[in-house]
Coordinates of C-alpha atoms in Angstrom, one line a residue:
Chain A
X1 CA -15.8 -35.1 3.2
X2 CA -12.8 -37.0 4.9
X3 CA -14.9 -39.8 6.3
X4 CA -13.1 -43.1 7.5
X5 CA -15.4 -44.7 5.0
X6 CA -14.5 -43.5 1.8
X7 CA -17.3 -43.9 -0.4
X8 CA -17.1 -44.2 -4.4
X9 CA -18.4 -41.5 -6.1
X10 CA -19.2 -41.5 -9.7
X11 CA -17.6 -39.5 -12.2
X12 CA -19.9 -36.5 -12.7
X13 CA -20.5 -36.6 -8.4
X14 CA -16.9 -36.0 -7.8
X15 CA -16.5 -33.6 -10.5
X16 CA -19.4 -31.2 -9.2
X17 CA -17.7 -32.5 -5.2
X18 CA -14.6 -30.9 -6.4
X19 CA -16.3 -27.9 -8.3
X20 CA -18.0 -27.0 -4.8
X21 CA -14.8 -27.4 -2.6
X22 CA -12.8 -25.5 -4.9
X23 CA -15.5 -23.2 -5.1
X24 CA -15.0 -22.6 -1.3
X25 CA -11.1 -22.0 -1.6
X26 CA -11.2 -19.7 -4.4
X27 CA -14.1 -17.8 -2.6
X28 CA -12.1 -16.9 0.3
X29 CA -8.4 -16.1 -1.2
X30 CA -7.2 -15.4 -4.8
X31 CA -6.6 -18.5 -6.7
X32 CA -2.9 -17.7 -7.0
X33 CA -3.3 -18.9 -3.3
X34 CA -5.3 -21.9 -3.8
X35 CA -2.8 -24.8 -4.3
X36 CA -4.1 -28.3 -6.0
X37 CA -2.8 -29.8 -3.2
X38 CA -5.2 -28.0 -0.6
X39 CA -8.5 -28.6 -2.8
X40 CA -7.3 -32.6 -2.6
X41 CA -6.9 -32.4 0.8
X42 CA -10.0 -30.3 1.4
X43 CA -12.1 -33.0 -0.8
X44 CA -10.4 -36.2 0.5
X45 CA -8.9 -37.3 -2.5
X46 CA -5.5 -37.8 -4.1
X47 CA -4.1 -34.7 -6.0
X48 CA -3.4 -37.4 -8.9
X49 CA -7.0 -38.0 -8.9
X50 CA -7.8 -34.3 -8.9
X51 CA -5.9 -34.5 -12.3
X52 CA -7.9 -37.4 -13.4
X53 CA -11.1 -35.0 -13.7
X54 CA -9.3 -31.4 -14.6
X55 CA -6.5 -31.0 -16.5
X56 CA -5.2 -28.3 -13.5
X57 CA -5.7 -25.4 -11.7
X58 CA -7.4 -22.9 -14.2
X59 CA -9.5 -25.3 -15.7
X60 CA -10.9 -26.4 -11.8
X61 CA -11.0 -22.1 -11.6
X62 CA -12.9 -21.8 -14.5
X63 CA -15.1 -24.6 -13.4
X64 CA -16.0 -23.1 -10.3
X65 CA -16.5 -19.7 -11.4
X66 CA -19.2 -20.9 -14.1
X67 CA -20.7 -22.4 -11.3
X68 CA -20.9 -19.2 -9.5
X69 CA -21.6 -17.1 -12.3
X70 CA -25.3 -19.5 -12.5
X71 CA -25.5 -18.8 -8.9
X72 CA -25.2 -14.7 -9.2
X73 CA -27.3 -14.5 -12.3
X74 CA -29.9 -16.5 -11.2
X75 CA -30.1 -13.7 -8.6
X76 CA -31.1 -11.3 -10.2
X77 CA -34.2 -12.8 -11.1
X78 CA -37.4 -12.1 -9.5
X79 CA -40.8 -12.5 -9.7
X80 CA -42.7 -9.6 -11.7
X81 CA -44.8 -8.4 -9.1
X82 CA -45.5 -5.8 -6.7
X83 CA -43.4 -2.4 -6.9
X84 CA -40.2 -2.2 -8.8
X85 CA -38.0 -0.5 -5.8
X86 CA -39.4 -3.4 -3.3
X87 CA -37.8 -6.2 -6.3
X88 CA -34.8 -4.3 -6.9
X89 CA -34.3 -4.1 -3.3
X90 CA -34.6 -7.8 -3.2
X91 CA -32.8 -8.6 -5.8
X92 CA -29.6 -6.1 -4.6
X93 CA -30.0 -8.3 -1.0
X94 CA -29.5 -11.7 -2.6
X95 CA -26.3 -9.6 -5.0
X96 CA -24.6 -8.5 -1.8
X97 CA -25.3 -11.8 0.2
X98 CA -23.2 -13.4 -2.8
X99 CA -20.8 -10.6 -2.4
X100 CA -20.5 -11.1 1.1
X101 CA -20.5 -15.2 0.3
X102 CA -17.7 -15.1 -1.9
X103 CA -15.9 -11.9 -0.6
X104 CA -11.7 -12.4 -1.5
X105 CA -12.7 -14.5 -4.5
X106 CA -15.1 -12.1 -6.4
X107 CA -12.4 -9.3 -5.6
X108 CA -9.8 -11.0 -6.9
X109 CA -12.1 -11.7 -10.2
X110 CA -13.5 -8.4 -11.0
X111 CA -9.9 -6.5 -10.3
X112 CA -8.6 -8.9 -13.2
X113 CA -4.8 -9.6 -13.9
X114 CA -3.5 -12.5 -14.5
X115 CA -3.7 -14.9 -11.7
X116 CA -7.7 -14.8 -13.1
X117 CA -7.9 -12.9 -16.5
X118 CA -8.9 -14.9 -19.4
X119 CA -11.3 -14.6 -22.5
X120 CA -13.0 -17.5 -20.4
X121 CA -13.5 -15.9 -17.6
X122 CA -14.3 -12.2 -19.3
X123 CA -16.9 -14.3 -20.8
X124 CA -18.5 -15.6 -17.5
X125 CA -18.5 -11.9 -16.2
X126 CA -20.2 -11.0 -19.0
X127 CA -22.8 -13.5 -18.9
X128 CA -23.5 -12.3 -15.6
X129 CA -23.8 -8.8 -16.6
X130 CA -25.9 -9.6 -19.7
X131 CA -28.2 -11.8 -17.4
X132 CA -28.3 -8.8 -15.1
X133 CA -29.2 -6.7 -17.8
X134 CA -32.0 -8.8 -19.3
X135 CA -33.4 -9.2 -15.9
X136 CA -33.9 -5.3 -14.8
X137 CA -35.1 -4.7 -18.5
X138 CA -37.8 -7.4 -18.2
X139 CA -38.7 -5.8 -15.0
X140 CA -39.3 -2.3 -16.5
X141 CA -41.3 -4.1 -19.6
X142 CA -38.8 -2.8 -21.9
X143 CA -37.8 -5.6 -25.2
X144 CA -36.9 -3.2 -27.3
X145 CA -35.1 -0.3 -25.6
X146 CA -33.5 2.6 -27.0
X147 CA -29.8 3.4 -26.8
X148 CA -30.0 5.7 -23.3
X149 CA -31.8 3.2 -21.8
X150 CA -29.3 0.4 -22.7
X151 CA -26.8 2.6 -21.5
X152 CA -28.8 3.1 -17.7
X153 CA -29.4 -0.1 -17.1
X154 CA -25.7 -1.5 -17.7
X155 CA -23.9 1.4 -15.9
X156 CA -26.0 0.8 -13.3
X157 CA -25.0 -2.7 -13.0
X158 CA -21.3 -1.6 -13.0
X159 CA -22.3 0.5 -10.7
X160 CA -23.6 -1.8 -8.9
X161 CA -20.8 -4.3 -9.1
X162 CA -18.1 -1.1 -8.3
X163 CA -20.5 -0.2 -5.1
X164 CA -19.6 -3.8 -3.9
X165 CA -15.9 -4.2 -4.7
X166 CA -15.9 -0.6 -2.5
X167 CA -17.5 -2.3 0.3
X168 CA -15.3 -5.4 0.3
X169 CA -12.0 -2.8 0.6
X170 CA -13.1 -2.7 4.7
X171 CA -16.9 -2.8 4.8
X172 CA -17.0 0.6 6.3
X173 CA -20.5 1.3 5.2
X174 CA -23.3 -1.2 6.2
X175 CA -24.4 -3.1 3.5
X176 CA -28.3 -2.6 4.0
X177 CA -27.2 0.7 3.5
X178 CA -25.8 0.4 0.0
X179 CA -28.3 -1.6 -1.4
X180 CA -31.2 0.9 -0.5
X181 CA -28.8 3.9 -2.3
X182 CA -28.5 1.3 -5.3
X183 CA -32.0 1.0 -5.3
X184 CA -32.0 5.2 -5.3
X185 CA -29.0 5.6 -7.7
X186 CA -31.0 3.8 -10.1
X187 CA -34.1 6.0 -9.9
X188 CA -31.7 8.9 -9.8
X189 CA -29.4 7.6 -13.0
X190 CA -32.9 6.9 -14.7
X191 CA -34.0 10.7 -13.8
X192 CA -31.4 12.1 -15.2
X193 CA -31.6 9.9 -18.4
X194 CA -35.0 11.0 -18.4
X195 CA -34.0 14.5 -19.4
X196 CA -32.7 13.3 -22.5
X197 CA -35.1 10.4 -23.5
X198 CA -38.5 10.1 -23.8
X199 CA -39.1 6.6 -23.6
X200 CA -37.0 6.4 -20.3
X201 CA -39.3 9.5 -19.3
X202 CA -42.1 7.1 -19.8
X203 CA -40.7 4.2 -18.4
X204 CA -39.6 6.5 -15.2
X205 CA -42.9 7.7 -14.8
X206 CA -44.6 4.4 -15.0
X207 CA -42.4 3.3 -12.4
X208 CA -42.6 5.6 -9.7
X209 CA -47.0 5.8 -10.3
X210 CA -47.1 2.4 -9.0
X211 CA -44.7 2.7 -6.4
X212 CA -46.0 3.1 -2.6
X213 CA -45.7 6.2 -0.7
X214 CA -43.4 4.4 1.7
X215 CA -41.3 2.6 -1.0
X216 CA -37.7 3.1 -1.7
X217 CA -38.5 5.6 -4.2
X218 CA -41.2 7.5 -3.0
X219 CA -38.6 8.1 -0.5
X220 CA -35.4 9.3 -2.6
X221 CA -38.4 11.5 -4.5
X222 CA -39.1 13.4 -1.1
X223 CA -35.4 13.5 -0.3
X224 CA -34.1 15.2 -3.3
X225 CA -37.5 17.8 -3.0
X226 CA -35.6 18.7 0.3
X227 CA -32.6 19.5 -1.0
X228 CA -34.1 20.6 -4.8
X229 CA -35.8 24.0 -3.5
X230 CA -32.3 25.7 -2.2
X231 CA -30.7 26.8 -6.0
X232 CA -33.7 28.7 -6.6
X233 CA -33.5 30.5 -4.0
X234 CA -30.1 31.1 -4.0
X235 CA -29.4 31.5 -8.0
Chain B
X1 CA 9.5 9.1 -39.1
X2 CA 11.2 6.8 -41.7
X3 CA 13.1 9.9 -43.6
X4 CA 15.7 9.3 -46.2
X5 CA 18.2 10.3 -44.1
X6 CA 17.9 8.7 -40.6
X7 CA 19.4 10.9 -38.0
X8 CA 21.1 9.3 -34.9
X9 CA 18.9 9.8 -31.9
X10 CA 20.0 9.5 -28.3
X11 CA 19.2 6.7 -26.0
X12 CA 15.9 8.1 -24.2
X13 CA 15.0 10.1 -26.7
X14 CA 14.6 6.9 -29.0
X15 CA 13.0 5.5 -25.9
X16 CA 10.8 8.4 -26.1
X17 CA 9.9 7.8 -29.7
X18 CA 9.6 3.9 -29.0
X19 CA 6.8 4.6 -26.8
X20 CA 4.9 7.4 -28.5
X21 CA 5.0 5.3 -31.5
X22 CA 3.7 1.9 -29.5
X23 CA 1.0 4.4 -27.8
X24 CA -0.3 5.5 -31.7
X25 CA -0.2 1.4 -32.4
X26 CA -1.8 0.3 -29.2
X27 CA -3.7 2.7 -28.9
X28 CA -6.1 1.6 -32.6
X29 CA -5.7 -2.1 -31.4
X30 CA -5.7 -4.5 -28.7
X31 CA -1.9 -5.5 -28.1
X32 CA -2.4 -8.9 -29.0
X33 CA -2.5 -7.6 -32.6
X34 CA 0.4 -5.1 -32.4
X35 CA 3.6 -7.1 -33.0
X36 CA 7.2 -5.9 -32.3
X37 CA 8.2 -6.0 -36.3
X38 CA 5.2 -3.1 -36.8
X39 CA 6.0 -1.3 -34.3
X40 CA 10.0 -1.1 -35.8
X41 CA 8.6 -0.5 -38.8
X42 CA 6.8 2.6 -38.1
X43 CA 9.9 3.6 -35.5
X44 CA 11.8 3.3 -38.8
X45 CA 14.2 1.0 -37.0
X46 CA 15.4 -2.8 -37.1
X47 CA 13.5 -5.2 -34.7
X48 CA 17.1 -5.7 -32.6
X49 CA 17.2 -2.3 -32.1
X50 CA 14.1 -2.4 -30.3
X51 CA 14.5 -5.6 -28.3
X52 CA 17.6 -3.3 -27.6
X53 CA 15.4 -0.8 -25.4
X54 CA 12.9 -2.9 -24.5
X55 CA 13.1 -6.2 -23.4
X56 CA 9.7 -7.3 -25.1
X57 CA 6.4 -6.6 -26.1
X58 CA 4.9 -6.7 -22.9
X59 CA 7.6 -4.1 -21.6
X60 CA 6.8 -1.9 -24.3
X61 CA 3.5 -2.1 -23.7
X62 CA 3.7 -1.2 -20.0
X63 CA 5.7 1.8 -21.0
X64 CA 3.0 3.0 -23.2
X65 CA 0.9 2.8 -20.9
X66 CA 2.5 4.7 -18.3
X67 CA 2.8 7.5 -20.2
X68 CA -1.0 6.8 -21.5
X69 CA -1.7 7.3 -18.2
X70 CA 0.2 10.0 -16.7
X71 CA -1.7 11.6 -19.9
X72 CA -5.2 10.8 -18.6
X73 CA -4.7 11.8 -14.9
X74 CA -3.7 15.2 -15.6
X75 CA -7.0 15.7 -17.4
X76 CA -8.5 15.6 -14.4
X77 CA -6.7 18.7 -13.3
X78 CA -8.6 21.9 -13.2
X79 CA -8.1 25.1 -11.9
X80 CA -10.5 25.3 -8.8
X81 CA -12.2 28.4 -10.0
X82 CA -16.2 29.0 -10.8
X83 CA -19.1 26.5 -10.2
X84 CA -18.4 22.9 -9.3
X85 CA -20.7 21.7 -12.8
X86 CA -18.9 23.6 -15.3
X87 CA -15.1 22.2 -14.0
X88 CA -16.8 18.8 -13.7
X89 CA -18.0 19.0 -17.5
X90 CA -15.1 20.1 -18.6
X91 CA -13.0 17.2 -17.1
X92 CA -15.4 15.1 -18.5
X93 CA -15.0 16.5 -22.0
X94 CA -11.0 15.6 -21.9
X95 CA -11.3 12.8 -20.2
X96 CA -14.0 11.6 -23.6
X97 CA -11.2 13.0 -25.7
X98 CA -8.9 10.6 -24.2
X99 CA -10.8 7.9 -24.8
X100 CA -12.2 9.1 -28.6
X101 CA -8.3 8.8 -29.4
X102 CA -7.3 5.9 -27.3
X103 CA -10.7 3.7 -28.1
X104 CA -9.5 0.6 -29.1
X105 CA -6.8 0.3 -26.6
X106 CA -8.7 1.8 -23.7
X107 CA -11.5 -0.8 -24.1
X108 CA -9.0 -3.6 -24.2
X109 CA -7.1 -2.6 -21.3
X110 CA -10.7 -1.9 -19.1
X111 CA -11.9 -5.4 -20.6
X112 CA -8.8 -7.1 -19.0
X113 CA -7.9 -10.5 -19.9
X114 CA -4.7 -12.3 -20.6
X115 CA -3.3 -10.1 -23.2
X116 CA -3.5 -7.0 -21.4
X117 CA -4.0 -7.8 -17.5
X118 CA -0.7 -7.6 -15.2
X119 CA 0.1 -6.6 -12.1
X120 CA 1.5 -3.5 -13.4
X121 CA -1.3 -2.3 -15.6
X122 CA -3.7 -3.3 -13.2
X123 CA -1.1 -0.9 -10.7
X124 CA -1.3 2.0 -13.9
X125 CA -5.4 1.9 -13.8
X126 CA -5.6 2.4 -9.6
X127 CA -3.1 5.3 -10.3
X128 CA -5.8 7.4 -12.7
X129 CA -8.5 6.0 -10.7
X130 CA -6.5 7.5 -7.5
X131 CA -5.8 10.7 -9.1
X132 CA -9.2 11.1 -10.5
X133 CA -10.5 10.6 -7.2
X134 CA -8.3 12.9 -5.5
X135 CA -9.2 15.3 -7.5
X136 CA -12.6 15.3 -7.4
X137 CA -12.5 15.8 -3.9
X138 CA -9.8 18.9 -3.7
X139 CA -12.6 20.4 -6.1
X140 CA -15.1 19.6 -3.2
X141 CA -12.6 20.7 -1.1
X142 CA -12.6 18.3 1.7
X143 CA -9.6 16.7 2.8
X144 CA -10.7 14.1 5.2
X145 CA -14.0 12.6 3.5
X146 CA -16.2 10.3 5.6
X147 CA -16.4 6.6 4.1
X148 CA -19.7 7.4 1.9
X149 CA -18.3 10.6 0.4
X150 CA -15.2 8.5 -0.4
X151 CA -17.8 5.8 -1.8
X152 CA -19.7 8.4 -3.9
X153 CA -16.4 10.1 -5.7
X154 CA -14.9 6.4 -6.5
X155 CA -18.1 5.0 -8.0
X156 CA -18.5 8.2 -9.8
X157 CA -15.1 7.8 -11.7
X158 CA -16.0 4.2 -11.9
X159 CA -19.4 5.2 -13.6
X160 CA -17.4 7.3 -15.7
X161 CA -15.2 4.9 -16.8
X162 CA -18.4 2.0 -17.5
X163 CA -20.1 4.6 -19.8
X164 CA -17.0 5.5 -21.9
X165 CA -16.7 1.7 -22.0
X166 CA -20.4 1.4 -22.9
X167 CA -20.3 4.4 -25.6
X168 CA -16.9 3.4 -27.3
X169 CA -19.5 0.6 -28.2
X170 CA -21.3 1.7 -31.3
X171 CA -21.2 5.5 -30.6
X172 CA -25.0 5.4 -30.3
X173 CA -25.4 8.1 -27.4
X174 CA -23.7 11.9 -28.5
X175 CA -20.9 12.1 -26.4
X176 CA -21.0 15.7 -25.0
X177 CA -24.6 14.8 -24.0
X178 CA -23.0 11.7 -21.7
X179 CA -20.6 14.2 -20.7
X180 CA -23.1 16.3 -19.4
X181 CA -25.3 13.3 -18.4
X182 CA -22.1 12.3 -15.8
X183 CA -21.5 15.8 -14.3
X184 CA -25.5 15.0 -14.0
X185 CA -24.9 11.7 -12.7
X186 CA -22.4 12.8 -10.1
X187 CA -25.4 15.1 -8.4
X188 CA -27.7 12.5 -8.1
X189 CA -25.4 10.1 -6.6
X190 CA -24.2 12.6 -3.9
X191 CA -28.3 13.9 -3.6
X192 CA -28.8 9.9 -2.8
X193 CA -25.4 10.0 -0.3
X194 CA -26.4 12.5 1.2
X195 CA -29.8 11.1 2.3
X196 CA -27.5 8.8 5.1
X197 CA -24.7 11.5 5.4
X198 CA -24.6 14.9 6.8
X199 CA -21.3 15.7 5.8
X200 CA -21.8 14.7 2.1
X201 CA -25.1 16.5 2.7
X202 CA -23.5 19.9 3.6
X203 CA -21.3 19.2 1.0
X204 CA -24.2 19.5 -1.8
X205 CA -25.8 22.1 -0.4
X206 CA -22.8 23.7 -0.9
X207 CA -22.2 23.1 -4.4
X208 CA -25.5 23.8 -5.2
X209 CA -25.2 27.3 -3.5
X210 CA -22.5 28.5 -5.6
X211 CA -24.6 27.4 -9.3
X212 CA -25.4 29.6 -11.9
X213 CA -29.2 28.9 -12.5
X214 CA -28.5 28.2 -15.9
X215 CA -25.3 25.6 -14.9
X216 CA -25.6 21.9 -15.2
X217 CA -26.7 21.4 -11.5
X218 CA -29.4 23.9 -11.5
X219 CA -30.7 21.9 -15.1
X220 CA -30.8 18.6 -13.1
X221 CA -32.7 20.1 -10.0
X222 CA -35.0 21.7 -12.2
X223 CA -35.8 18.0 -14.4
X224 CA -35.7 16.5 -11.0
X225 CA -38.7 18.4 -9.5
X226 CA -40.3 18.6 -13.1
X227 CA -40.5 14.5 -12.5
X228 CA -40.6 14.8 -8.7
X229 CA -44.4 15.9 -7.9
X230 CA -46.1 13.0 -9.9
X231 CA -45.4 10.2 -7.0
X232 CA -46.9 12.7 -4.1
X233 CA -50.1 13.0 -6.6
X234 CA -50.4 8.9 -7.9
X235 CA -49.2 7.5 -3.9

């Protein structure tokens, strides 16, 4: 950006400039660590001028994080096609490739306190988690879903979300590998909603009929048949 | 505690009652709409006297919660006697009692945001989360637990934590059935573990060894399998 040309950028252009490079900072430290200074320097401008577009450092935060936040929900969307473990499998590769993206940053966010808690940005995580939410029930065909279902579906993003934070504390299990088991913890949350619900019974079954047999969950299925026999032969 | 005749309490001991009565106040609200002057008032004391033990709200607050927490981590405590499912549900049933009486307070601290997030809460919440998760795995009784057994115990007390969150919202699911849907969920997550790991394999097996066929384990195998033959049939 620090060209010996400077060239004039119009308002909105340097606005959504300095959304983007603060974007950059805040994902790679906690914003408590991110000084105005630095995202002037890092855009080429004058940390007055930084002031000219946002009034200071939470309003540039907040900025950037609604920018992300479009960037993470629009994720989770996917086209409606093909077996439901192959999208979700997508869909968990694109989440952790943010995840991995914007590593320090989303920490920082999701662990809260006050460097980054606001009702501003509780509202961005929740518009994530709500797009989430409206994307995995489009996928099962669900508009009107009961309670248990509501309740599989947005544990299951925080489960997914709590998966990742875990794997940011060291990365010391691969992260192919975790989005396959979010994939199976899924089928295995809906399972044991299942037991208590009919319509997720319905909706589980409908699922796993048009899965392959070498899908994700044609493959969690066979797994848990391994290890389901033993009780009964040892109760 | 406002008598007619007001007896002269020592100094913790009033500190004592400071903080039970700011728990019962915080605990129905979010703290934002708890002031200082209520929480005199049902002390039975002047507002000086309070800013006398406590520096402010916020200190007052913290304290409350400490206890609040020290509270909620010795739920998890159970005698390390009979099958794993049974001391898992009944952890689970405390730990929904905690939250039944704490509701309001509990969901504002989880939500975060400026009013409640600190370093120092944030520091309170790791501590349950720590001693929930220590627990969990004396009861497996492993002391050294590989990186994905580690990763299934702390998403399982973050799962537990989401759907308390999730039911203290309209109370639409029965809580003792989430209770035993969670000692539930924690089997399925650790059936999906222990598709990658031996040692959270081994682990299972052994749990599931020790069940009573009529325990909460042996009910999920048995809804499992009951689901489990349709993919082999449809692939």
């Amino acid at each position: 950006m620090t060209t010996g040309v400077r060239r004039r950028m119009g308002v909105e252009e340097r606005r959504q400039q300095l959304i983007a490079v603060a974007l950059e900072l805040f994902s790679h430290r906690s914003p408590d660590e991110v000084s105005i200074d630095e995202i002037a320097g890092a855009a080429g401008i004058s940390r007055p001028l930084v002031y000219h577009y946002f009034p200071g450092k939470r309003s540039l935060y907040e900025a950037a994080l609604r920018k992300a936040a479009e960037d993470l929900a629009a994720r989770f969307e996917e086209p409606r096609e093909g077996p439901l473990g192959a999208r979700l499998l997508r869909v968990m590769g694109r989440f952790f490739d943010f995840v991995d993206e914007h590593g320090p940053g989303f920490a920082a966010l999701m662990r809260g306190g006050p460097a980054v808690g606001s009702s501003t940005t509780n509202a961005l995580i929740d518009s994530v988690r709500q797009a989430a939410y409206e994307q995995i029930l489009a996928h099962l065909g669900v508009s009107a879903p009961s309670a248990r279902l509501q309740l599989v579906v947005r544990s299951w993003v925080s489960l997914a979300e709590s998966t990742a934070l875990l794997w940011l504390d060291g990365r010391r299990v691969p992260r192919a590998e975790l989005e396959l088991q979010l994939v199976h913890d899924f089928a295995a949350l809906a399972a044991v909603s299942a037991a208590y619900d009919e319509e997720m019974g319905d909706v589980l079954r409908g699922i796993i009929a048009s899965e392959p047999p070498d899908g994700p969950f044609a493959e969690l299925v066979e797994r848990l048949v391994a290890l389901a026999p033993l009780p009964q032969g040892s109760a």
